[in-house]
mmCIF file of C-alpha atoms in Angstrom:
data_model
loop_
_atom_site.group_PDB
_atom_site.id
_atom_site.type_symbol
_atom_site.label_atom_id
_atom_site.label_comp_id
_atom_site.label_asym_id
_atom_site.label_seq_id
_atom_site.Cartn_x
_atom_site.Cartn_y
_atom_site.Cartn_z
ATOM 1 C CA UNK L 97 -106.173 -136.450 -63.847
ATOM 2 C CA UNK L 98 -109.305 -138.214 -65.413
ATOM 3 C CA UNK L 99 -110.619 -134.584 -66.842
ATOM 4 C CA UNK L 100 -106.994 -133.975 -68.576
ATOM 5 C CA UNK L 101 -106.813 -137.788 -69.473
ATOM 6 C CA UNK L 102 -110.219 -138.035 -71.406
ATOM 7 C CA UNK L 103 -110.365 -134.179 -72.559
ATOM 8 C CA UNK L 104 -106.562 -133.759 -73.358
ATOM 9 C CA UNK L 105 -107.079 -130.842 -76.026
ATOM 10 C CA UNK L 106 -108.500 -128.890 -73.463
ATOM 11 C CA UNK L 107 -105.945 -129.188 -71.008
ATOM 12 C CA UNK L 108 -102.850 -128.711 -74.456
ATOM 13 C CA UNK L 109 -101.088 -126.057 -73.121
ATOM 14 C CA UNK L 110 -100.545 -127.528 -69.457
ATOM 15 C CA UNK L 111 -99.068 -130.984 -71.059
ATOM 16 C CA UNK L 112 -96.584 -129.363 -73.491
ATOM 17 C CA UNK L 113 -95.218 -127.430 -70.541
ATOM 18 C CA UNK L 114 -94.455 -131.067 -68.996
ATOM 19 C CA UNK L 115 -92.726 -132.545 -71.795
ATOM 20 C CA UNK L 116 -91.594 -129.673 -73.413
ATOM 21 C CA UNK L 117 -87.968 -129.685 -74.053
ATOM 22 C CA UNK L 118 -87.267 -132.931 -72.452
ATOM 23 C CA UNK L 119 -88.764 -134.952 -74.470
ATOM 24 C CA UNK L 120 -86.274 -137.592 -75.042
ATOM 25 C CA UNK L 121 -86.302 -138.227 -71.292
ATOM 26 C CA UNK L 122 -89.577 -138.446 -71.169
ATOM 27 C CA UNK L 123 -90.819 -140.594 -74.540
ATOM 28 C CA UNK L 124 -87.787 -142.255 -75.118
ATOM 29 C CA UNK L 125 -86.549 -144.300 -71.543
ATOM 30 C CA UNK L 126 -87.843 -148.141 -71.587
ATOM 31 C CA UNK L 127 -89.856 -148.604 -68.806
ATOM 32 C CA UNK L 128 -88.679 -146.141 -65.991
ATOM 33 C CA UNK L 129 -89.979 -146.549 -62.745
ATOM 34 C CA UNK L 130 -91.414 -143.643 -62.370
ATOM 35 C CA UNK L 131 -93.934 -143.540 -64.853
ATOM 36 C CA UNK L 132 -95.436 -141.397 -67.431
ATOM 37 C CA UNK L 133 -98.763 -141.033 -65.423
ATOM 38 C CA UNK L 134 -96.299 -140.494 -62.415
ATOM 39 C CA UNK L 135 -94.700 -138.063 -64.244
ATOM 40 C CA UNK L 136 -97.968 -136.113 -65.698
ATOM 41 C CA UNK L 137 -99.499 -136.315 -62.366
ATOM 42 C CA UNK L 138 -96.499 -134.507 -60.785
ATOM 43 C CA UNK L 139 -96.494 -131.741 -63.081
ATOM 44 C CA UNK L 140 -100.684 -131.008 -62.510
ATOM 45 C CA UNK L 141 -99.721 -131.483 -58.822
ATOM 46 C CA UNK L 142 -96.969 -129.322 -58.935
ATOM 47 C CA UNK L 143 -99.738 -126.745 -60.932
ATOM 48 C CA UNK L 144 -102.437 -126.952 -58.604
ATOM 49 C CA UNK L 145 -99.901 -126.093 -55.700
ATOM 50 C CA UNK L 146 -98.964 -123.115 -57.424
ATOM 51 C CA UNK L 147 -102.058 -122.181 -58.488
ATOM 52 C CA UNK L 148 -103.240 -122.484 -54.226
ATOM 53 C CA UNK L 149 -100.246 -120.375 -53.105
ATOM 54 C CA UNK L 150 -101.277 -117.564 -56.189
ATOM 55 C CA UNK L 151 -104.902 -117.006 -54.663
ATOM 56 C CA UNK L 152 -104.444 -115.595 -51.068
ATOM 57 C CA UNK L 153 -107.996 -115.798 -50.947
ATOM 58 C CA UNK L 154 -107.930 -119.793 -50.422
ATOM 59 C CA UNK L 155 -106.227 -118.632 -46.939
ATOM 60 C CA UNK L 156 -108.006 -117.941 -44.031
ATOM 61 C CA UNK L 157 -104.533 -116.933 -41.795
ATOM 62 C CA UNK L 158 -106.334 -114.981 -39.006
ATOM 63 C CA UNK L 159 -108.071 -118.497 -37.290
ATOM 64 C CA UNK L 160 -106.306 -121.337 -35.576
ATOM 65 C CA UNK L 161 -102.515 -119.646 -35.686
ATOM 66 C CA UNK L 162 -101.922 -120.353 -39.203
ATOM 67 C CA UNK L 163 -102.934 -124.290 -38.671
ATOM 68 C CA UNK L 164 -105.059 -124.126 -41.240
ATOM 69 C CA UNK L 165 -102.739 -123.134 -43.974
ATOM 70 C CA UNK L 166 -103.683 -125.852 -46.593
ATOM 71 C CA UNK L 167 -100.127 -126.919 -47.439
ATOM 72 C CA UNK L 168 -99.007 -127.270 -43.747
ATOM 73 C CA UNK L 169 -101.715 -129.461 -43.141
ATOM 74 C CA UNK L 170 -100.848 -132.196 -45.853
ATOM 75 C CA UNK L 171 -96.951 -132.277 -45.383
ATOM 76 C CA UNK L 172 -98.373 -133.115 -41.805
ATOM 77 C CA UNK L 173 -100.667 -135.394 -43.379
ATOM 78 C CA UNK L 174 -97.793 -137.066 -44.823
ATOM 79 C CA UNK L 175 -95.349 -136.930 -41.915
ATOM 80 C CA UNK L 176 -93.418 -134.609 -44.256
ATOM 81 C CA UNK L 177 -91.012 -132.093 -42.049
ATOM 82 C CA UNK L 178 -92.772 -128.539 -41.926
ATOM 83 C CA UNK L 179 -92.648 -125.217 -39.237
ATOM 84 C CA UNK L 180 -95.561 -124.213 -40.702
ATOM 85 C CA UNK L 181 -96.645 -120.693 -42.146
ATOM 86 C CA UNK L 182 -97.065 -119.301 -38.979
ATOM 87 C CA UNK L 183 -93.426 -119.659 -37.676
ATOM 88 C CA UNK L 184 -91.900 -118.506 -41.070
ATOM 89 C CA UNK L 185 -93.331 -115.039 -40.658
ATOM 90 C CA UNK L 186 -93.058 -114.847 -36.972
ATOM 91 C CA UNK L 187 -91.277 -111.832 -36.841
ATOM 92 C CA UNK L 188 -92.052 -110.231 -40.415
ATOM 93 C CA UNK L 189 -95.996 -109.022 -38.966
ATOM 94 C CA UNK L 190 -97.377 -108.484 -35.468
ATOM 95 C CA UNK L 191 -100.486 -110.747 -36.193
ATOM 96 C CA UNK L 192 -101.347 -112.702 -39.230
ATOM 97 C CA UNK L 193 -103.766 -110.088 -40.102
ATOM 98 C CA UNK L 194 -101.254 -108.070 -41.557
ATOM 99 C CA UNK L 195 -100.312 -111.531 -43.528
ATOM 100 C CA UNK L 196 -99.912 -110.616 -47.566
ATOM 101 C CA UNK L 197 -99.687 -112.489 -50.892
ATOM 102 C CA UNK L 198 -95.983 -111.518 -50.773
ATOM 103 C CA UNK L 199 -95.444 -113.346 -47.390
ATOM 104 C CA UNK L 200 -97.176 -116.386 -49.379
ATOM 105 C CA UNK L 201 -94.939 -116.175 -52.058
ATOM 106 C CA UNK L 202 -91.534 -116.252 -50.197
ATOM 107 C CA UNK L 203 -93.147 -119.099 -47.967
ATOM 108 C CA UNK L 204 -93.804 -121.153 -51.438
ATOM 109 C CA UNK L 205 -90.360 -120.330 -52.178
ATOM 110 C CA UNK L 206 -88.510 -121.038 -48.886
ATOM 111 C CA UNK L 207 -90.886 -124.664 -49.193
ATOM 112 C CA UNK L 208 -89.033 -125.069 -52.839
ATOM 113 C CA UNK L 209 -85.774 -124.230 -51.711
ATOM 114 C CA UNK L 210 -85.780 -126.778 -48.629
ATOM 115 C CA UNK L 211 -87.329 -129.575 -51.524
ATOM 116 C CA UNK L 212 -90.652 -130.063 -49.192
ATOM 117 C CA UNK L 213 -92.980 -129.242 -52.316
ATOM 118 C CA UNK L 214 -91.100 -131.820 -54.252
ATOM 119 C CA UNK L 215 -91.555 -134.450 -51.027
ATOM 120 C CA UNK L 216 -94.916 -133.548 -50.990
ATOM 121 C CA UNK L 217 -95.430 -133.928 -54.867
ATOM 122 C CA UNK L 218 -93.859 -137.206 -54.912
ATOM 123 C CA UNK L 219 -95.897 -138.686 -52.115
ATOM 124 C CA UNK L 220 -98.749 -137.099 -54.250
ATOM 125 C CA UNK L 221 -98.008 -138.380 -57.289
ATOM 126 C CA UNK L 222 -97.346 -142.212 -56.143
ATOM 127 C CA UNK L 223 -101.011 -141.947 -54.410
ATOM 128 C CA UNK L 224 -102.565 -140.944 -57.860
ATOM 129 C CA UNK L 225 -100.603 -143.932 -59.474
ATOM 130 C CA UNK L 226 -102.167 -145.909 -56.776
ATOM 131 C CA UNK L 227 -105.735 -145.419 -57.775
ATOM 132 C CA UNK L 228 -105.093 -144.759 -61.565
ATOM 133 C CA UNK L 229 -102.998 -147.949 -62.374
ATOM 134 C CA UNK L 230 -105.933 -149.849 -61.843
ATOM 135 C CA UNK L 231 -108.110 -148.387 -64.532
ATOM 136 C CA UNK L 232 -106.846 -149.784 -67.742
ATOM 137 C CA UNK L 233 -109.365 -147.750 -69.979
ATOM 138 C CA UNK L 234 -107.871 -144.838 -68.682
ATOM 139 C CA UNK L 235 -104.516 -145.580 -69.137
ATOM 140 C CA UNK L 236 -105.352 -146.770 -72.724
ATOM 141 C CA UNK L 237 -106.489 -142.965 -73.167
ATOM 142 C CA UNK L 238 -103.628 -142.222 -71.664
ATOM 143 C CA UNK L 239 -101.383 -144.165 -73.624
ATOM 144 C CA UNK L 240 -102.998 -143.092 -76.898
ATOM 145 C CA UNK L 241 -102.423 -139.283 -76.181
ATOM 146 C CA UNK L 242 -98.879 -140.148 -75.358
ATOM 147 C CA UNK L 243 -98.236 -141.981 -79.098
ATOM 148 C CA UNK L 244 -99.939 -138.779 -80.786
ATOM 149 C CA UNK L 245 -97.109 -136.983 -78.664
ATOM 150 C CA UNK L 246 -94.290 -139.333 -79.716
ATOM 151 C CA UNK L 247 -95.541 -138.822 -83.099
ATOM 152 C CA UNK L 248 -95.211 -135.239 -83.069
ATOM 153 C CA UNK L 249 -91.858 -135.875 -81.354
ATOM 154 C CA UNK L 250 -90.303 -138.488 -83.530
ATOM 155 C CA UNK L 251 -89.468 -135.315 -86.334
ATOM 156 C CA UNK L 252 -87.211 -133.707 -83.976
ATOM 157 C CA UNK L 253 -85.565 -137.060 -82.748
ATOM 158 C CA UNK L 254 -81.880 -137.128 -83.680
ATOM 159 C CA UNK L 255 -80.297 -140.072 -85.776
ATOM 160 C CA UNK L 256 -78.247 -140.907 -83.612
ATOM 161 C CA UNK L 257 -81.264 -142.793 -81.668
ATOM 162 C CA UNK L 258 -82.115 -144.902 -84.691
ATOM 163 C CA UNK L 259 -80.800 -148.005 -83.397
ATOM 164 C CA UNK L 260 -80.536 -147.289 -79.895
ATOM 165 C CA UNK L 261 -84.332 -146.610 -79.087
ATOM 166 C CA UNK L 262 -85.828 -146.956 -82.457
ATOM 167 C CA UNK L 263 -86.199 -149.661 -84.519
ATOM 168 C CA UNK L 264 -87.119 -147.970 -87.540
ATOM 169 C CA UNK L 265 -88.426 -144.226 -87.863
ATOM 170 C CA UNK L 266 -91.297 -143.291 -86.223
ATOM 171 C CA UNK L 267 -91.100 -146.702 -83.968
ATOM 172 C CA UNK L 268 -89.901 -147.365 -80.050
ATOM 173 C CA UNK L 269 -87.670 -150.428 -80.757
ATOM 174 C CA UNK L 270 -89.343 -153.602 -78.490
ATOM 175 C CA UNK L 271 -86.963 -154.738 -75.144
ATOM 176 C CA UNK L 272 -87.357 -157.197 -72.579
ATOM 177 C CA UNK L 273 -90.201 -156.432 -70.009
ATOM 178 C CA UNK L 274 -88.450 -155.864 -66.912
ATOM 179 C CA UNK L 275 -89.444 -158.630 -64.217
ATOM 180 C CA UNK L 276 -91.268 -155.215 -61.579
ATOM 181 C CA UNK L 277 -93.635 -154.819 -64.517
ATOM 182 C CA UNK L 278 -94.851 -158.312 -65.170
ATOM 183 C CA UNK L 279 -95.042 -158.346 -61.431
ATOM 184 C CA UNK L 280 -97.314 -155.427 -61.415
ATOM 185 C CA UNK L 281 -99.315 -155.906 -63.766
ATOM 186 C CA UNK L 282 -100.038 -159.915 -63.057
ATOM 187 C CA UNK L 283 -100.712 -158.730 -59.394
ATOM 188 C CA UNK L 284 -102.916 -155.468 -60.976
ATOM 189 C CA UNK L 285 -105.094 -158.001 -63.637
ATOM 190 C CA UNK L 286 -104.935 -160.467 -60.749
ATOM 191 C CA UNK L 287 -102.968 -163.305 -62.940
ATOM 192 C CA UNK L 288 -106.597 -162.876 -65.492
ATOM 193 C CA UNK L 289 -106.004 -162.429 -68.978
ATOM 194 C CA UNK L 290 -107.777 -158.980 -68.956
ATOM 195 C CA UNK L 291 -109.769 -159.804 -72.005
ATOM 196 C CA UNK L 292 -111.222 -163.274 -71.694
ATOM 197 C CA UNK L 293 -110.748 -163.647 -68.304
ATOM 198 C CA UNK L 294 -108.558 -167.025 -68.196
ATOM 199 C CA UNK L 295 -107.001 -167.878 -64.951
ATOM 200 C CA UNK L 296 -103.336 -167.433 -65.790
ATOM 201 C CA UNK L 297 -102.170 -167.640 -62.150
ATOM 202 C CA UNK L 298 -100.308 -170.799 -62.593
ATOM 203 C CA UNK L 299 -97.754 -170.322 -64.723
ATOM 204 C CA UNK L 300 -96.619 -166.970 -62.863
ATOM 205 C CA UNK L 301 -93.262 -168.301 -62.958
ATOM 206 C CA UNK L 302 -92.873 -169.442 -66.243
ATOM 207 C CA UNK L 303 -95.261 -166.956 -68.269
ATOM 208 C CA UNK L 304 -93.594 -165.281 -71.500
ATOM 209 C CA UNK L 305 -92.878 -161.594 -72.564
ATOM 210 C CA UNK L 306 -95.591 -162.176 -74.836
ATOM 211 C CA UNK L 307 -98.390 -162.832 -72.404
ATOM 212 C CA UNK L 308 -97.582 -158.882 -71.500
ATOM 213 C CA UNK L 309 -99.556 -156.911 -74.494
ATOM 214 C CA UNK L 310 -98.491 -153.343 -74.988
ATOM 215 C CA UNK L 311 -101.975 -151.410 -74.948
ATOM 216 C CA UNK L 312 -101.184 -149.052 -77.681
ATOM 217 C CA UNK L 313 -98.988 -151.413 -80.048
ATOM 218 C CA UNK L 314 -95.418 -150.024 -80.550
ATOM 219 C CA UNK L 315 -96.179 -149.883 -84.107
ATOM 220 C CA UNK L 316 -99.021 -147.261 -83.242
ATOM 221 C CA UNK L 317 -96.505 -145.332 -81.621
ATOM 222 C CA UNK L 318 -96.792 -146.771 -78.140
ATOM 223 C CA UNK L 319 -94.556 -146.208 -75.535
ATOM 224 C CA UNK L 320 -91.919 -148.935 -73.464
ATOM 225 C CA UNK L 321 -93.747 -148.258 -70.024
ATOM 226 C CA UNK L 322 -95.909 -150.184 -66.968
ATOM 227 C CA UNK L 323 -99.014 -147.843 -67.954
ATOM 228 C CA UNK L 324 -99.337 -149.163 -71.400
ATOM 229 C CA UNK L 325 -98.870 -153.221 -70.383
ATOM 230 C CA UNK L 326 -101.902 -155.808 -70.002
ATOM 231 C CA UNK L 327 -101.713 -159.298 -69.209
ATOM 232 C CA UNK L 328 -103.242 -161.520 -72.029
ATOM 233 C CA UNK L 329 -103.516 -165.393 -72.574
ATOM 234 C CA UNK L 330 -102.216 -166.283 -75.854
ATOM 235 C CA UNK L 331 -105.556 -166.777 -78.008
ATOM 236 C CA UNK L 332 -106.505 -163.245 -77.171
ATOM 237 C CA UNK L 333 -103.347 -161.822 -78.063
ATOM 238 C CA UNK L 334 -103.069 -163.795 -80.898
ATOM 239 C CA UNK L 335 -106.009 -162.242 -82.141
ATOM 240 C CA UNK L 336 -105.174 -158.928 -81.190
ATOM 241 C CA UNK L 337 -104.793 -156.310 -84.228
ATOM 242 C CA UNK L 338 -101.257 -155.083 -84.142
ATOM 243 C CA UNK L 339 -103.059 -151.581 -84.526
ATOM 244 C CA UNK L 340 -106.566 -152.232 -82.315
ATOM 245 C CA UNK L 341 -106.448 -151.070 -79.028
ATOM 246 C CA UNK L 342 -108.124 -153.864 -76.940
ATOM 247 C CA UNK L 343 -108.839 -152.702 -73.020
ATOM 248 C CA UNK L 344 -111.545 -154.604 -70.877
ATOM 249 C CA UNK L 345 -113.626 -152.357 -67.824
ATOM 250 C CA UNK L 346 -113.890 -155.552 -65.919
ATOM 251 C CA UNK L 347 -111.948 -156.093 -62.427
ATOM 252 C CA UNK L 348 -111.789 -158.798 -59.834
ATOM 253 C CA UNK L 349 -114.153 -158.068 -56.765
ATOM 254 C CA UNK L 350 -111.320 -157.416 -54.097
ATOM 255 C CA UNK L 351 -113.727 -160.427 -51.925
#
């Protein structure tokens, strides 16, 4: 995720195959709860898992009766339901010797079919959020590849969504933070304006929409979602450039 994050031009092709012809459900939605990085980080999941089951190679079959098929062993991991590879083509060979890339194949698909991968890509995908939500540099790259997208986007967007997501061409119209972000990202910049550090912590309950700074500015094309919120205290935002990206590297020690 961090080497497709920081380098994205050298990962183009695999991107535009996520958003690619959906991309009013994914640009357009005000803060969905699954994510943009959720969603990028399902689709190079997804990839990699793919990629696995096209290199037979990565297989070593013949040893512990199929145990150590790779995929078997993390929908265990995750107390996902799974027969394993070995009971699937019980039956087709006499030992798993005579195992070939098209057994793999039709076990990737029969995994599909039953919606395991997707299990498995989901729990994936929320573990990656985990770690990544953290890192607010990151998700400022992040965020800043996603307005070039939008950009690019905004030409094809009808006109019927002026007015209903836009507030003017080329710019996501501003809503109401949803109450699950400012929660998560309070709790994430432990109630600390992330620039100046000010304790913010006690006025949790009474802390305005514009404490929450969008990372990438709507007006640079920034998207509606939890990955591109920080929590500022008012003299930092206040002197904020509406077009500056402003991230801080500095976290609270966990003790």
């Amino acid at each position: 995720m961090s080497n497709v994050i920081e380098d994205p031009y050298s990962y183009i092709r695999l991107i535009h195959e996520w958003y690619e012809d959906c991309e009013e459900d994914v640009f357009l939605p005000a803060f969905p709860k699954q994510s943009r990085l959720h969603g990028l980080a399902a689709h190079i999941i997804a990839n990699l898992i793919h990629e696995k089951f096209s290199d037979p190679e990565s297989y070593s079959l013949a040893n512990n009766g199929g145990d150590n098929v790779w995929i078997d062993r993390a929908l265990k991991h995750h107390n996902l339901p799974c027969d394993g590879f070995a009971d699937f083509v019980e039956g087709q060979v006499d030992s798993l010797d005579q195992v070939t890339e098209d057994h793999l194949f039709d076990y990737h698909q029969e995994l599909g079919l039953a919606g395991h991968t997707e299990m498995l890509v989901e729990r994936l995908s929320s573990e990656v959020f985990h770690i990544l939500f953290s890192n607010r540099k990151l998700l400022a790259l992040f965020n800043e590849f996603m307005a070039r997208g939008l950009g690019q986007f905004f030409d094809k967007i009808p006109e019927s969504e002026l007015g209903r997501n836009l507030s003017r061409p080329g710019r996501l119209k501003r809503v109401r933070i949803p109450a699950w972000v400012k929660r998560a990202v309070f709790f994430r910049d432990r109630g600390k304006c992330s620039l100046c550090q000010k304790d913010l912590s006690g006025i949790l309950s009474t802390q305005p929409d514009s404490q929450y700074d969008h990372i990438i500015p709507l007006a640079a094309g920034g998207l509606n979602d939890v990955t591109n919120i920080q929590l500022l205290c008012q003299t930092c935002n206040g002197k904020k450039s509406k077009r500056r990206v402003a991230v801080s590297n500095v976290y609270e020690a966990w003790y």
